Short mmCIF file of C-alpha atoms in Angstrom, two decimals:
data_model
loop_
_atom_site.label_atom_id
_atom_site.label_comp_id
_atom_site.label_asym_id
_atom_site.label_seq_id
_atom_site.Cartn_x
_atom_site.Cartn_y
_atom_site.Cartn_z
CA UNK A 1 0.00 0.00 0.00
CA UNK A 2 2.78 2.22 0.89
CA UNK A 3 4.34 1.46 -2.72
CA UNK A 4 1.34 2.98 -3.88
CA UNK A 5 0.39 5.43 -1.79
CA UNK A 6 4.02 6.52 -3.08
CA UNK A 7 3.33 6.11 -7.11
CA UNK A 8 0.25 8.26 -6.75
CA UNK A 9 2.29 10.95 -4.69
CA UNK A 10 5.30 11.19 -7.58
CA UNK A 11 2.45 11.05 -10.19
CA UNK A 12 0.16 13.78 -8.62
CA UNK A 13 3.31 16.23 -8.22
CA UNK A 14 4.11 15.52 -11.83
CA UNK A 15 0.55 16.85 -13.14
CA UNK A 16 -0.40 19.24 -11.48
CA UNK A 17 2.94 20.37 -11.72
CA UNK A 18 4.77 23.53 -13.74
CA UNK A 19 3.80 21.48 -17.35
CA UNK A 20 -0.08 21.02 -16.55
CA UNK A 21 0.04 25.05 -15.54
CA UNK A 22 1.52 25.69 -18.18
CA UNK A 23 -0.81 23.87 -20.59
CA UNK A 24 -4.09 25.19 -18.51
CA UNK A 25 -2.83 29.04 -18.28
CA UNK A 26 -1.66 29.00 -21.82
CA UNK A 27 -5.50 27.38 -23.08
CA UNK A 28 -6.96 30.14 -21.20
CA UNK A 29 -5.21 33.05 -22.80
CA UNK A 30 -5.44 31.31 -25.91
CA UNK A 31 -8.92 31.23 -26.15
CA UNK A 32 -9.15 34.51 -24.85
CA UNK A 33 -7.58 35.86 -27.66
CA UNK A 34 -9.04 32.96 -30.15
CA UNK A 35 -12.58 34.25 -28.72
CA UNK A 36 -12.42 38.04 -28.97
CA UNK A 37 -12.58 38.13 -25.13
CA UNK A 38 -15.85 36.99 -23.98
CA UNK A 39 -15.08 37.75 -20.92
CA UNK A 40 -16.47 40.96 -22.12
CA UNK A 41 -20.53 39.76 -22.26
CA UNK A 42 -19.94 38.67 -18.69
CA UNK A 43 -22.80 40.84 -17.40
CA UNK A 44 -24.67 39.70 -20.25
CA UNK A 45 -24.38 36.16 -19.10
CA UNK A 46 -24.74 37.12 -15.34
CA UNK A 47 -28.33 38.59 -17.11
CA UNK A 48 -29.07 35.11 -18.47
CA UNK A 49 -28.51 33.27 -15.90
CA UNK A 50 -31.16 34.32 -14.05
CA UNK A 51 -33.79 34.24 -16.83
CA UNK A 52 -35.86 30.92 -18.14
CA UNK A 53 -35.66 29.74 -21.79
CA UNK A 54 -38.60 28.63 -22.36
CA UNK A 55 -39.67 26.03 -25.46
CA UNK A 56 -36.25 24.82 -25.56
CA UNK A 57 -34.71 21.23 -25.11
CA UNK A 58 -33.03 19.98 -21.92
CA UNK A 59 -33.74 18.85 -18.85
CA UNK A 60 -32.81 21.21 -16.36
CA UNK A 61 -33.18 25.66 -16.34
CA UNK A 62 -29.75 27.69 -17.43
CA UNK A 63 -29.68 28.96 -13.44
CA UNK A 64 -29.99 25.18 -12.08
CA UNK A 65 -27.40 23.86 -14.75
CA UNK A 66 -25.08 26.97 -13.54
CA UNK A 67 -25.73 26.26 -9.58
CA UNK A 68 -25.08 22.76 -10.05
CA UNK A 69 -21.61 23.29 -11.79
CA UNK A 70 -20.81 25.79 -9.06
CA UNK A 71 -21.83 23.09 -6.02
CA UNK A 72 -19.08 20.68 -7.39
CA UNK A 73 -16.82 23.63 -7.64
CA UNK A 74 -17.10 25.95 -4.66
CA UNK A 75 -15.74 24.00 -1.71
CA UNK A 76 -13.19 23.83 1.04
CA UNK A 77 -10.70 24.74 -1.59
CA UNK A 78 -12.19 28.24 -1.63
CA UNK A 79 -11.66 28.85 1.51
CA UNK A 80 -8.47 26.16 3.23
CA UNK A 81 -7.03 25.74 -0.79
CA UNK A 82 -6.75 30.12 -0.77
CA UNK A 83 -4.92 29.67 2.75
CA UNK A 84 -3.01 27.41 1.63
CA UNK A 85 -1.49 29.28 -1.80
CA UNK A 86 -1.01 32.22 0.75
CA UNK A 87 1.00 30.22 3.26
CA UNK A 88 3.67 28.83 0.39
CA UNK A 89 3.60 31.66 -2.22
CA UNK A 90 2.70 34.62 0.20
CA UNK A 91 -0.01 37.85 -0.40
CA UNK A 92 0.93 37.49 -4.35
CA UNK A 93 -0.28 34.26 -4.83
CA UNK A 94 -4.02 36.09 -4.00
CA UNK A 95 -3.69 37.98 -7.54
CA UNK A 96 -2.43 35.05 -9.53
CA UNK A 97 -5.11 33.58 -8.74
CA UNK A 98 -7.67 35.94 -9.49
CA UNK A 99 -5.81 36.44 -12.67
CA UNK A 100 -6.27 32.92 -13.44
CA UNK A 101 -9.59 33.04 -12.67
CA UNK A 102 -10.57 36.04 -15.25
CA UNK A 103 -8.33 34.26 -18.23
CA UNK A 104 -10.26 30.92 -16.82
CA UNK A 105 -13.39 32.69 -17.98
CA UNK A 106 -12.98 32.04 -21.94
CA UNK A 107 -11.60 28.14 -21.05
CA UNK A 108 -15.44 27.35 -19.50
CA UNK A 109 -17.03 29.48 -22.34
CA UNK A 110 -15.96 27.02 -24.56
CA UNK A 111 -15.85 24.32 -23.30
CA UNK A 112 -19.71 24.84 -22.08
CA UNK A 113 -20.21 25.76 -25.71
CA UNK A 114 -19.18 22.61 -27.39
CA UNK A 115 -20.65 20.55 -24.79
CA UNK A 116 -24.34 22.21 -26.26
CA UNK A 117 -23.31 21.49 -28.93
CA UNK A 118 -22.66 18.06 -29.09
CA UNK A 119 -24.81 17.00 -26.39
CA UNK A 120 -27.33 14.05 -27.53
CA UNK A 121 -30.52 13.12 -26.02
CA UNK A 122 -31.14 9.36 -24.59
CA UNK A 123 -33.90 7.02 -25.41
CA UNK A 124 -35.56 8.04 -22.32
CA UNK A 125 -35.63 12.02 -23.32
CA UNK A 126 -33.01 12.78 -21.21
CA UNK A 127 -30.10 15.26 -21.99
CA UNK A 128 -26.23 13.75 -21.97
CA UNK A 129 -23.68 15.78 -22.64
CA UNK A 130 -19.53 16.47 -21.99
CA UNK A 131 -15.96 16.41 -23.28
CA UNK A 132 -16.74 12.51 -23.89
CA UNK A 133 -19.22 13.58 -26.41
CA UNK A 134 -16.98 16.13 -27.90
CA UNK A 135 -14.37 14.18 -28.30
CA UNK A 136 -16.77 11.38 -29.74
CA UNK A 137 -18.96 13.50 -31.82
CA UNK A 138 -16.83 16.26 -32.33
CA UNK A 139 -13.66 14.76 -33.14
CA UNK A 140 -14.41 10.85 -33.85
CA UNK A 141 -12.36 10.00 -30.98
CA UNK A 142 -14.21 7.28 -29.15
CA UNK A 143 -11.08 6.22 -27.37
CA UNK A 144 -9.78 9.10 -26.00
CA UNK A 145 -14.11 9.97 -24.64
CA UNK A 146 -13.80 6.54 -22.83
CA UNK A 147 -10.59 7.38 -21.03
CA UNK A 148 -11.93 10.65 -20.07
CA UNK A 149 -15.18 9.05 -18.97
CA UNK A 150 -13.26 6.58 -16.85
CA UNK A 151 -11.21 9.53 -15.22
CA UNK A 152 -14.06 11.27 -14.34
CA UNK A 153 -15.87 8.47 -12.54
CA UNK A 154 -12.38 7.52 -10.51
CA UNK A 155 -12.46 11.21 -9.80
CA UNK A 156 -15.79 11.81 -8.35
CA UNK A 157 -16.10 8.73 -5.64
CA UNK A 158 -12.78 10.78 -4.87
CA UNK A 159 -12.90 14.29 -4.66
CA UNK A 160 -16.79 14.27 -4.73
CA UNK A 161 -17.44 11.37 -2.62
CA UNK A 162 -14.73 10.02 0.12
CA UNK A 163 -12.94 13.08 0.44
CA UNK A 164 -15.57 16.01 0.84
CA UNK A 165 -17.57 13.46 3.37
CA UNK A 166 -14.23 13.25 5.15
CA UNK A 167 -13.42 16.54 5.39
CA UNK A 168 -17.35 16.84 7.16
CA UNK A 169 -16.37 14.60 9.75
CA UNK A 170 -13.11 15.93 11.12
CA UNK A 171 -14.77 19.59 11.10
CA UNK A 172 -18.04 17.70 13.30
CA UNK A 173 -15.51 15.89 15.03
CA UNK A 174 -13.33 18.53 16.42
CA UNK A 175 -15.86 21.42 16.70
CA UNK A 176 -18.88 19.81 18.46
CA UNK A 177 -17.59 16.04 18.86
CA UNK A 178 -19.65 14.50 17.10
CA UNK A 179 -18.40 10.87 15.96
CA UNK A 180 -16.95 10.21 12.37
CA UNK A 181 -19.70 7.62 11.89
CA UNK A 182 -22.76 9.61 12.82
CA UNK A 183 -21.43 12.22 10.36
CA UNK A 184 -21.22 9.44 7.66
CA UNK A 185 -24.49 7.98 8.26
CA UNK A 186 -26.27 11.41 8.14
CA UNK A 187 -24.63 12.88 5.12
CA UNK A 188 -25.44 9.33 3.21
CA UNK A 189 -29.02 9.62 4.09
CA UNK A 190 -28.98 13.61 2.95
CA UNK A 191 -26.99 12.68 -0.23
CA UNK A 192 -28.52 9.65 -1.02
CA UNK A 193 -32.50 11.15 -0.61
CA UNK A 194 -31.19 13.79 -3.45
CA UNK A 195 -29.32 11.72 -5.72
CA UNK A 196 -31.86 9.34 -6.14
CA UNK A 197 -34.32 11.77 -7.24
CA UNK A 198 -31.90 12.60 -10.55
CA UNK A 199 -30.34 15.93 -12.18
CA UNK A 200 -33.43 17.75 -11.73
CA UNK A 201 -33.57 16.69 -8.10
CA UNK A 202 -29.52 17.59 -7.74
CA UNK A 203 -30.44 20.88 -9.69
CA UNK A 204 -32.97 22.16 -7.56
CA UNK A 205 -31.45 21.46 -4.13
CA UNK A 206 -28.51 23.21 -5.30
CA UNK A 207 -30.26 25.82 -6.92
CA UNK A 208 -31.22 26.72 -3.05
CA UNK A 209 -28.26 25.26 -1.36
CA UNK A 210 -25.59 27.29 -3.28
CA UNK A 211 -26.77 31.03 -3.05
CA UNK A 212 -27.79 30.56 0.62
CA UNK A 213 -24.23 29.16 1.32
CA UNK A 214 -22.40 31.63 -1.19
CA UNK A 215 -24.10 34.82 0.53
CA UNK A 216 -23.66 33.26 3.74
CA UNK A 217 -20.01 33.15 3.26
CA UNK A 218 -19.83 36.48 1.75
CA UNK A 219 -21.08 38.08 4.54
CA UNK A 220 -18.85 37.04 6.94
CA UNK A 221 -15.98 37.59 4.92
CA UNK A 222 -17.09 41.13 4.74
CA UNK A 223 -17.74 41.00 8.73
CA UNK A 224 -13.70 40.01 8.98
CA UNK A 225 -12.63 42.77 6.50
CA UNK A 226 -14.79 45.65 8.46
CA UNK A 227 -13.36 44.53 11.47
CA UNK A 228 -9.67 44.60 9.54
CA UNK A 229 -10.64 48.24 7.45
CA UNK A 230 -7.98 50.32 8.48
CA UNK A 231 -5.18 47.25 6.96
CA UNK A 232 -7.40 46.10 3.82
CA UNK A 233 -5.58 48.58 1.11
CA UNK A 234 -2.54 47.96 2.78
CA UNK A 235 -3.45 44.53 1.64
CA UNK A 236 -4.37 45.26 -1.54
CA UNK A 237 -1.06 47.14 -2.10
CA UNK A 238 0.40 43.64 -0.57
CA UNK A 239 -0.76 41.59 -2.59
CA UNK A 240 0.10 43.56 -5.26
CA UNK A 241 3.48 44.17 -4.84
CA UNK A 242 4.23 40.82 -3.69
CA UNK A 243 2.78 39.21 -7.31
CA UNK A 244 5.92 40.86 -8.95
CA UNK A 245 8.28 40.92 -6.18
CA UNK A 246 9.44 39.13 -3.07
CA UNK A 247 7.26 39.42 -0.18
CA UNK A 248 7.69 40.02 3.33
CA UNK A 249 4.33 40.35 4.88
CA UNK A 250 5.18 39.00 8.42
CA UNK A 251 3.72 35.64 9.83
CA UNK A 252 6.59 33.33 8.42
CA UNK A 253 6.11 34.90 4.92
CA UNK A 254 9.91 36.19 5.00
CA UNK A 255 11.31 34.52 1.63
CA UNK A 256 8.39 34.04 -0.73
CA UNK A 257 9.48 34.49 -4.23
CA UNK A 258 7.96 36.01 -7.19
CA UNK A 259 7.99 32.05 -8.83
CA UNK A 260 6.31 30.37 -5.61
CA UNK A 261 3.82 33.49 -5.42
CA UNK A 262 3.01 32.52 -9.21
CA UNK A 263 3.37 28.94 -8.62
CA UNK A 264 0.86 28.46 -6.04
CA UNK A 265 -1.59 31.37 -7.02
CA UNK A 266 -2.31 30.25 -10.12
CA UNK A 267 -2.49 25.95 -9.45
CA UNK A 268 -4.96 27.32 -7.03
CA UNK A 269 -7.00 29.29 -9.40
CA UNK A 270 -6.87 26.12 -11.73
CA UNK A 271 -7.79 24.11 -9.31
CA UNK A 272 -10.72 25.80 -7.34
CA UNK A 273 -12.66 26.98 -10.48
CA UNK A 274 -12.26 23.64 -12.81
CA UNK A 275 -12.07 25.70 -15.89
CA UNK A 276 -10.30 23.14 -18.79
CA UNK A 277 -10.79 19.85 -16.63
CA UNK A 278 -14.36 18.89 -18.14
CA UNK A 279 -16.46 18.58 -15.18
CA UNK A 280 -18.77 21.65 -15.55
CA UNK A 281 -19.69 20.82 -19.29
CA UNK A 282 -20.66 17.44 -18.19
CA UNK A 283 -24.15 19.37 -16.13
CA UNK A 284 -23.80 22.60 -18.51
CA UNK A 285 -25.26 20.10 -21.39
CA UNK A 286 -28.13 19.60 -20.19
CA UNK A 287 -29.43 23.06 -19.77
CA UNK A 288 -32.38 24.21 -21.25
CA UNK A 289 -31.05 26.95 -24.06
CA UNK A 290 -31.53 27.96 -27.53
CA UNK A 291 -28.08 27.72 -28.78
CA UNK A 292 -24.60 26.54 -27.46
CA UNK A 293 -23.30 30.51 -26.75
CA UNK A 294 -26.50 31.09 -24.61
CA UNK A 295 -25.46 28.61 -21.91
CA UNK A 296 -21.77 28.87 -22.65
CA UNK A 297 -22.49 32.41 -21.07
CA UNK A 298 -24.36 31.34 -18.27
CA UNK A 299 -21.24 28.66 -17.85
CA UNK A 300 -18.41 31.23 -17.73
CA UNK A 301 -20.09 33.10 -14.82
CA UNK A 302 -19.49 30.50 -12.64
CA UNK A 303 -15.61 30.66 -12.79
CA UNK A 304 -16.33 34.15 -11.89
CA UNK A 305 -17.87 33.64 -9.01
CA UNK A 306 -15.84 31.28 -8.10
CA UNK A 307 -12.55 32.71 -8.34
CA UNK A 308 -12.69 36.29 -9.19
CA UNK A 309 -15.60 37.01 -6.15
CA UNK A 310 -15.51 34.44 -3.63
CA UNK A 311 -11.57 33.36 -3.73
CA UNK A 312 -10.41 36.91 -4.59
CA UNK A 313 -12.50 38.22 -1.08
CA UNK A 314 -10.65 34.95 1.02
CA UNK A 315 -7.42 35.71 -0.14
CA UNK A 316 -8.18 39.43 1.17
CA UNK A 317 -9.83 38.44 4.24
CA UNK A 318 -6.49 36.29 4.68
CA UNK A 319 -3.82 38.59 3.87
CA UNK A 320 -5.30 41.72 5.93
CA UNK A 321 -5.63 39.72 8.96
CA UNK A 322 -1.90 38.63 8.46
CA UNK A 323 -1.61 42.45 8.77
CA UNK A 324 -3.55 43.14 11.71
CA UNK A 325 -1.93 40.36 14.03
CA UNK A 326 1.77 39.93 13.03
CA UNK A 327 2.16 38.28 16.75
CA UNK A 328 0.26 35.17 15.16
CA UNK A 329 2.46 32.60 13.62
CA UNK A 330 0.24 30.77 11.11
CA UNK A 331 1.73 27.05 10.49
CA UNK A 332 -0.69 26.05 7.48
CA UNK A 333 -3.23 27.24 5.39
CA UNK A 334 -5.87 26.16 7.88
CA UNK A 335 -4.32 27.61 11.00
CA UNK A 336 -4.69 30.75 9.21
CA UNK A 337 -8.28 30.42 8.28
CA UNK A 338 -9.51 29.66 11.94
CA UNK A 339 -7.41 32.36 13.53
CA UNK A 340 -9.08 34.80 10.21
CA UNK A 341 -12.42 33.98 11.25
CA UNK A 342 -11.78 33.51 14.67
CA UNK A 343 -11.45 37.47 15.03
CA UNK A 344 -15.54 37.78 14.54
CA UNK A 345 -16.71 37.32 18.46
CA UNK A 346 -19.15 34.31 19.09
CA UNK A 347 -20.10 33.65 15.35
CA UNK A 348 -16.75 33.32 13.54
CA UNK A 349 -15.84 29.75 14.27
CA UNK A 350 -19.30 28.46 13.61
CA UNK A 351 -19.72 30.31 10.42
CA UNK A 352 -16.37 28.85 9.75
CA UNK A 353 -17.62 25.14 10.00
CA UNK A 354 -21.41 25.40 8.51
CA UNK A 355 -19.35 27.23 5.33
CA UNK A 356 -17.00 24.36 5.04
CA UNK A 357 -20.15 21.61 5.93
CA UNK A 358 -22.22 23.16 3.17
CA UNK A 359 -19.51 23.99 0.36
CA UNK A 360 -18.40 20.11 1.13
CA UNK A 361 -22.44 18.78 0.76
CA UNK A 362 -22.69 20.59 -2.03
CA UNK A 363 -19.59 18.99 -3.67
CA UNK A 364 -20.87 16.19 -2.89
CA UNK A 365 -23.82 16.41 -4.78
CA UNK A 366 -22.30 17.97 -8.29
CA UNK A 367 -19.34 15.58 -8.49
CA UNK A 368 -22.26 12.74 -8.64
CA UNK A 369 -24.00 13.77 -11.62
CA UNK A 370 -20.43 14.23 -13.43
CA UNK A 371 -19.66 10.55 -12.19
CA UNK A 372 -23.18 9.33 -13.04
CA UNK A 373 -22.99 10.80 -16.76
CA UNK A 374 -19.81 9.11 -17.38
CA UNK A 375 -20.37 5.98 -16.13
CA UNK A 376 -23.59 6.30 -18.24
CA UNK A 377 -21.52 6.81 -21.23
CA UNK A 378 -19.57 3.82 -20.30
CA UNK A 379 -21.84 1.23 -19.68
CA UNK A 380 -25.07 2.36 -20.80
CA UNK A 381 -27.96 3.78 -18.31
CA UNK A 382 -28.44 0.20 -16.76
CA UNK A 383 -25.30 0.80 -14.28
CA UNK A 384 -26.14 4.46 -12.95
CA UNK A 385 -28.49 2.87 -10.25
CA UNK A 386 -25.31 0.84 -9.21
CA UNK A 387 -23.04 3.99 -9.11
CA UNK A 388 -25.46 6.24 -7.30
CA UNK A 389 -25.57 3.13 -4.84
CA UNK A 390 -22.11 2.69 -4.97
CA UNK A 391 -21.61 6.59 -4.20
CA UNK A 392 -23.50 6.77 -1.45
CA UNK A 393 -21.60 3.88 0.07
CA UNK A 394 -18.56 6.08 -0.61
CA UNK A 395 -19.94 9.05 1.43
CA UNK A 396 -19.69 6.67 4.09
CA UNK A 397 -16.51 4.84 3.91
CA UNK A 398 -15.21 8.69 3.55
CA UNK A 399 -15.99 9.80 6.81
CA UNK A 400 -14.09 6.74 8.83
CA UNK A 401 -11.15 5.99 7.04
CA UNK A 402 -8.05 8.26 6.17
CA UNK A 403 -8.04 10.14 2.95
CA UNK A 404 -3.98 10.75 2.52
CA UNK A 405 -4.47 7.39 -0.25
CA UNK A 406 -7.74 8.78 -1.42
CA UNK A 407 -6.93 12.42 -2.11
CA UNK A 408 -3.55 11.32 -4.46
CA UNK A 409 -5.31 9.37 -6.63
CA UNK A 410 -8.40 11.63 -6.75
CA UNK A 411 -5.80 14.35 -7.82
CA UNK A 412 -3.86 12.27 -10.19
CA UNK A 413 -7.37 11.41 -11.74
CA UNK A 414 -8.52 14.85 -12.07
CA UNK A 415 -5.61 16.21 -14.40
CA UNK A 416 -5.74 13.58 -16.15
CA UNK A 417 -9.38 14.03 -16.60
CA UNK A 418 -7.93 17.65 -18.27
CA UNK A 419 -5.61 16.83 -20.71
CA UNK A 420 -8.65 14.74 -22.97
CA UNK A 421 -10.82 17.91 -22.38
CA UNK A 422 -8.16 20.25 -23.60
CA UNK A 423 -7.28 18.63 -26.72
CA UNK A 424 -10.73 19.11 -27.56
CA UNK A 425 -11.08 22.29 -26.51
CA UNK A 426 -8.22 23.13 -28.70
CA UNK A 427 -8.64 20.98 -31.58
CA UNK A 428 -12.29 22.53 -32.16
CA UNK A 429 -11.42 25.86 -31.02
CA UNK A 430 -12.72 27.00 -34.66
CA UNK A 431 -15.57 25.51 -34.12
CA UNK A 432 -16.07 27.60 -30.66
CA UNK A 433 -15.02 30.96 -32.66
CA UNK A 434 -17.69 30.15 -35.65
CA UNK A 435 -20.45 29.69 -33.18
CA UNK A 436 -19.32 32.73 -31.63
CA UNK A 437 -19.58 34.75 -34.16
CA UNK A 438 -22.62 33.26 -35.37
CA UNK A 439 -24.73 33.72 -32.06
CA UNK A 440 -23.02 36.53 -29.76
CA UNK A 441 -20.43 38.96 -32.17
CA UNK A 442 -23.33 39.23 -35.12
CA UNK A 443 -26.52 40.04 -32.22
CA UNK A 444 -28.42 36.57 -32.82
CA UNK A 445 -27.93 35.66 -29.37
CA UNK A 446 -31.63 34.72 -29.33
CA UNK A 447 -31.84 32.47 -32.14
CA UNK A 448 -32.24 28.70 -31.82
CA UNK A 449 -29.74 25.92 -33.25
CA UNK A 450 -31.10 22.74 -34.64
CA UNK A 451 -30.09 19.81 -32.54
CA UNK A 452 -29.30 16.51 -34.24
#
């Protein structure tokens, strides 16, 4: 076990190492450029989001297809993964990845774009859709949709399943003391009472669950940065500064270098708003939209909430209260988020754990449609009753064993899970710049596309 506990360790450091930055960073900018900047009709897509398209095809509304995508992607990463860039690459790594996150905004454009596209409807009505059916459909490569497919299933009973259920149970544990099991045995019941009831059942529960918990969060990051007002533009200036130059902030940040700032910022960005691994097309398919560019809109939002709103406002949160208590040595990225949050009297802990027991449900529930859907594609829809059984078995298991074993392969799954989803992406990028200019650049945003 140790042997390959080990393999997984050297193979997760190699992909989500420099190379798979590299690759993800450069996509973005790419298709920013290869786009004409649609990060420019944000507001336009912020607009649709919240509006129904009615007589169209699909199973679930724009806004539920968009909430759903975010509930796999807002998590503890948001807040712990921020901490955590800020610990190793210091106040710079904050604008890195916010940086990321804004180039990050044309990857999930298109790759929420071809996913309309080539999304195909079951003998049952239903909507399927995903990189697997781009690369099928799209590109004739059945092979390289299988592998993904397979990825993507390893990957959710991983990050989705085991390791967000785990995460539950240590916060119940060491806040109220409540046992690992218990934990386990509720969240299954939870999970397994929404799963069951299908996409539309996972879209509406997080079509509640993720602007409650969003807003929630919001507010009491805004709570810590009153209380820190006189040292948040210091902060900014910080962070600033320390993006092109080495920081130090105080608290053990003595050292940080321009590369590590970089280096950490922007794997973080990757990382916490899933733009270019695949997973968000997978739900954004089966929205109910006139044309691809419509939803691919609604899509892109989402990495800006994600990273440019809610990680952008940790990082500050984090780096101001580095400021305003220098005495504080912060060891890791979640020392420094409890002593952060810590500062708001009676509510800050507790805020604290129902954010992180709510962004972790939530994952929870989006990483098991993504699963579901490619184990559909695999095996047909005969085996998804087994998965979602399987799953919620998994939600268990998660919250009483260790997750050290778990969490390397769930990260060695999920780049690979990119690298099928950005040849696409960049094989077909002319087809993502025709329907561009078709729908959004020539004003026939509101016309419909005939599905085959």
């Amino acid at each position: 076990m140790d042997t390959i506990n080990g393999f997984f360790v050297t193979l997760s450091n190699l992909l989500w190492g420099w190379p798979m930055i590299i690759i993800l960073l450069g996509t973005h900018v790419f298709l920013t450029f290869r786009l004409r900047f649609p990060q420019r009709k944000l507001l336009t897509g912020i607009r649709l989001s919240v509006k129904k398209d009615p007589d169209t095809k699909g199973d679930v509304s724009q806004f539920g297809a968009l909430t759903t995508a975010l509930a796999a992607t807002i998590g503890t990463g948001n807040i712990v993964g921020v901490a955590t860039a800020v610990t190793l690459g210091g106040p710079g790594a904050v604008l890195w990845c916010w940086l990321t996150g804004i180039f990050g905004i044309a990857t999930k454009y298109s790759e929420s774009l071809l996913a309309v596209k080539y999304r195909v409807k079951s003998e049952e009505g239903h909507t399927y859709g995903g990189p697997m059916y781009v690369l099928e459909r799209g590109l004739g490569m059945k092979w390289l949709a299988v592998l993904f497919a397979v990825f993507a299933t390893l990957t959710s009973y991983g990050i989705g399943g085991t390791v967000q259920a785990n995460s539950m149970a240590l916060l119940a544990n060491e806040t109220w003391g409540i046992p690992d099991w218990t934990v386990g045995m509720v969240a299954c019941i939870l999970a397994g009472a929404v799963i069951f009831g299908g996409v539309k059942s996972i879209a509406r529960i997080c079509s509640f669950l993720v602007p409650f918990m969003a807003v929630f969060y919001i507010v009491g990051c805004l709570a810590i940065l009153m209380m820190n007002s006189s040292y948040v533009w210091p902060a900014v200036k910080l962070i600033f500064e320390s993006a092109f130059e080495p920081a130090a902030a105080g608290g053990g940040f003595v050292g940080t270098t321009v590369m590590m700032a970089a280096r950490y910022g922007i794997a973080r960005g990757l990382f916490s708003n899933e733009s270019g691994l695949g997973s968000a097309p997978i739900i954004a398919a089966t929205a109910q939209t006139r044309n691809p560019v419509r939803q691919a809109l609604v899509s892109s939002t989402g990495t800006f909430w994600d990273t440019v709103v809610i990680c952008a406002i940790t990082g500050l949160v984090l780096v101001s209260s580095i400021l305003a208590y220098p005495d504080i040595s912060y060891n890791d990225g979640a020392a420094l988020t409890k002593v952060a949050f810590a500062k708001i009297p009676y509510f800050g802990a507790p805020l604290l754990s129902i954010g992180i027991l709510t962004f972790a449900f939530s994952t929870i529930l989006g990483w098991e449609y993504y699963g579901e859907s490619a184990v559909k594609y695999i095996g047909g829809t005969m085996f998804k009753y087994l998965y979602r059984a399987f799953y919620v078995i998994s939600i268990f298991l998660g919250s009483i064993v260790s997750m050290d074993f778990i969490w390397n392969i769930a990260d060695s799954m999920n780049a690979l899970m990119a690298l099928p989803n950005l040849i696409s992406l960049l094989l077909l990028s002319n087809v993502a710049a025709r329907e561009t200019k078709k729908y959004l650049w020539s004003g026939h945003i509101d016309d419909k596309m005939e599905e085959s």
